Coordinates of C-alpha atoms and ligand atoms in Angstrom, one line a residue:
M165 CA -3.1 1.1 17.1
T166 CA -6.5 0.6 16.1
D167 CA -7.7 4.3 16.8
L168 CA -5.2 5.6 14.6
T169 CA -6.8 3.8 11.7
P170 CA -8.2 6.5 9.1
T171 CA -11.8 6.6 8.6
P172 CA -13.9 8.7 5.9
Q173 CA -14.8 10.8 8.8
Q174 CA -11.2 11.0 9.8
P175 CA -9.5 10.7 6.4
G176 CA -5.8 10.2 6.0
L177 CA -2.9 7.7 5.7
H178 CA -1.5 5.8 8.8
V179 CA 1.6 3.3 8.6
A180 CA 3.4 1.9 11.4
K181 CA 6.2 -0.3 11.6
P182 CA 6.0 -1.3 15.3
A183 CA 10.0 -2.8 15.1
K184 CA 12.7 -3.3 12.5
D185 CA 11.9 -7.2 12.1
F186 CA 8.1 -6.6 12.3
P187 CA 6.3 -6.2 9.0
A188 CA 4.8 -2.5 8.5
H189 CA 1.5 -2.2 7.9
G190 CA -1.0 0.7 6.9
S191 CA -4.1 2.0 5.7
Y192 CA -5.9 5.0 4.7
A193 CA -9.4 6.2 3.9
C194 CA -10.5 9.3 1.8
R195 CA -13.3 11.8 2.0
C196 CA -14.9 9.7 -0.9
G197 CA -15.1 6.6 1.0
A198 CA -12.0 5.0 -0.8
T199 CA -10.4 3.0 2.0
D200 CA -7.7 0.3 1.7
R201 CA -5.2 -1.4 3.9
A202 CA -1.9 -3.3 3.7
R203 CA 0.6 -5.8 5.5
G204 CA 4.6 -6.1 4.5
D205 CA 7.0 -3.8 3.8
D206 CA 6.5 -4.1 0.1
N207 CA 2.8 -4.2 0.2
V208 CA 2.8 -0.9 2.3
R209 CA 4.9 1.2 -0.1
D210 CA 2.6 0.0 -2.7
L211 CA -0.4 1.4 -0.9
V212 CA 1.2 4.6 0.0
A213 CA 1.9 4.9 -4.0
V214 CA -1.9 4.3 -4.4
W215 CA -3.0 6.8 -1.8
I216 CA -0.6 9.7 -3.4
D217 CA -2.0 8.5 -6.7
H218 CA -5.7 8.9 -5.4
R219 CA -5.3 12.4 -3.8
N220 CA -4.2 13.3 -7.3
T221 CA -7.0 12.0 -8.9
C222 CA -10.0 12.3 -6.3
P223 CA -12.9 14.1 -7.7
H224 CA -13.6 15.1 -3.8
R225 CA -10.4 17.3 -3.4
Ligands
ZN556 ZN1 -11.0 10.0 -2.7

């Protein structure tokens, strides 16, 4: 799983939910260097929203 984690060199969003009863986890990285990660379904949902918002506002886009 760790090799799928985005980095500023490989920017993007990665979300995984290995199993129904297992909490989701996710991380993102942007070309500008912004990164974040979250664990838990609700937190990952927020993380995705932040990532989408960041892509709309990031000056490196
Ligand atoms: Zn950015």
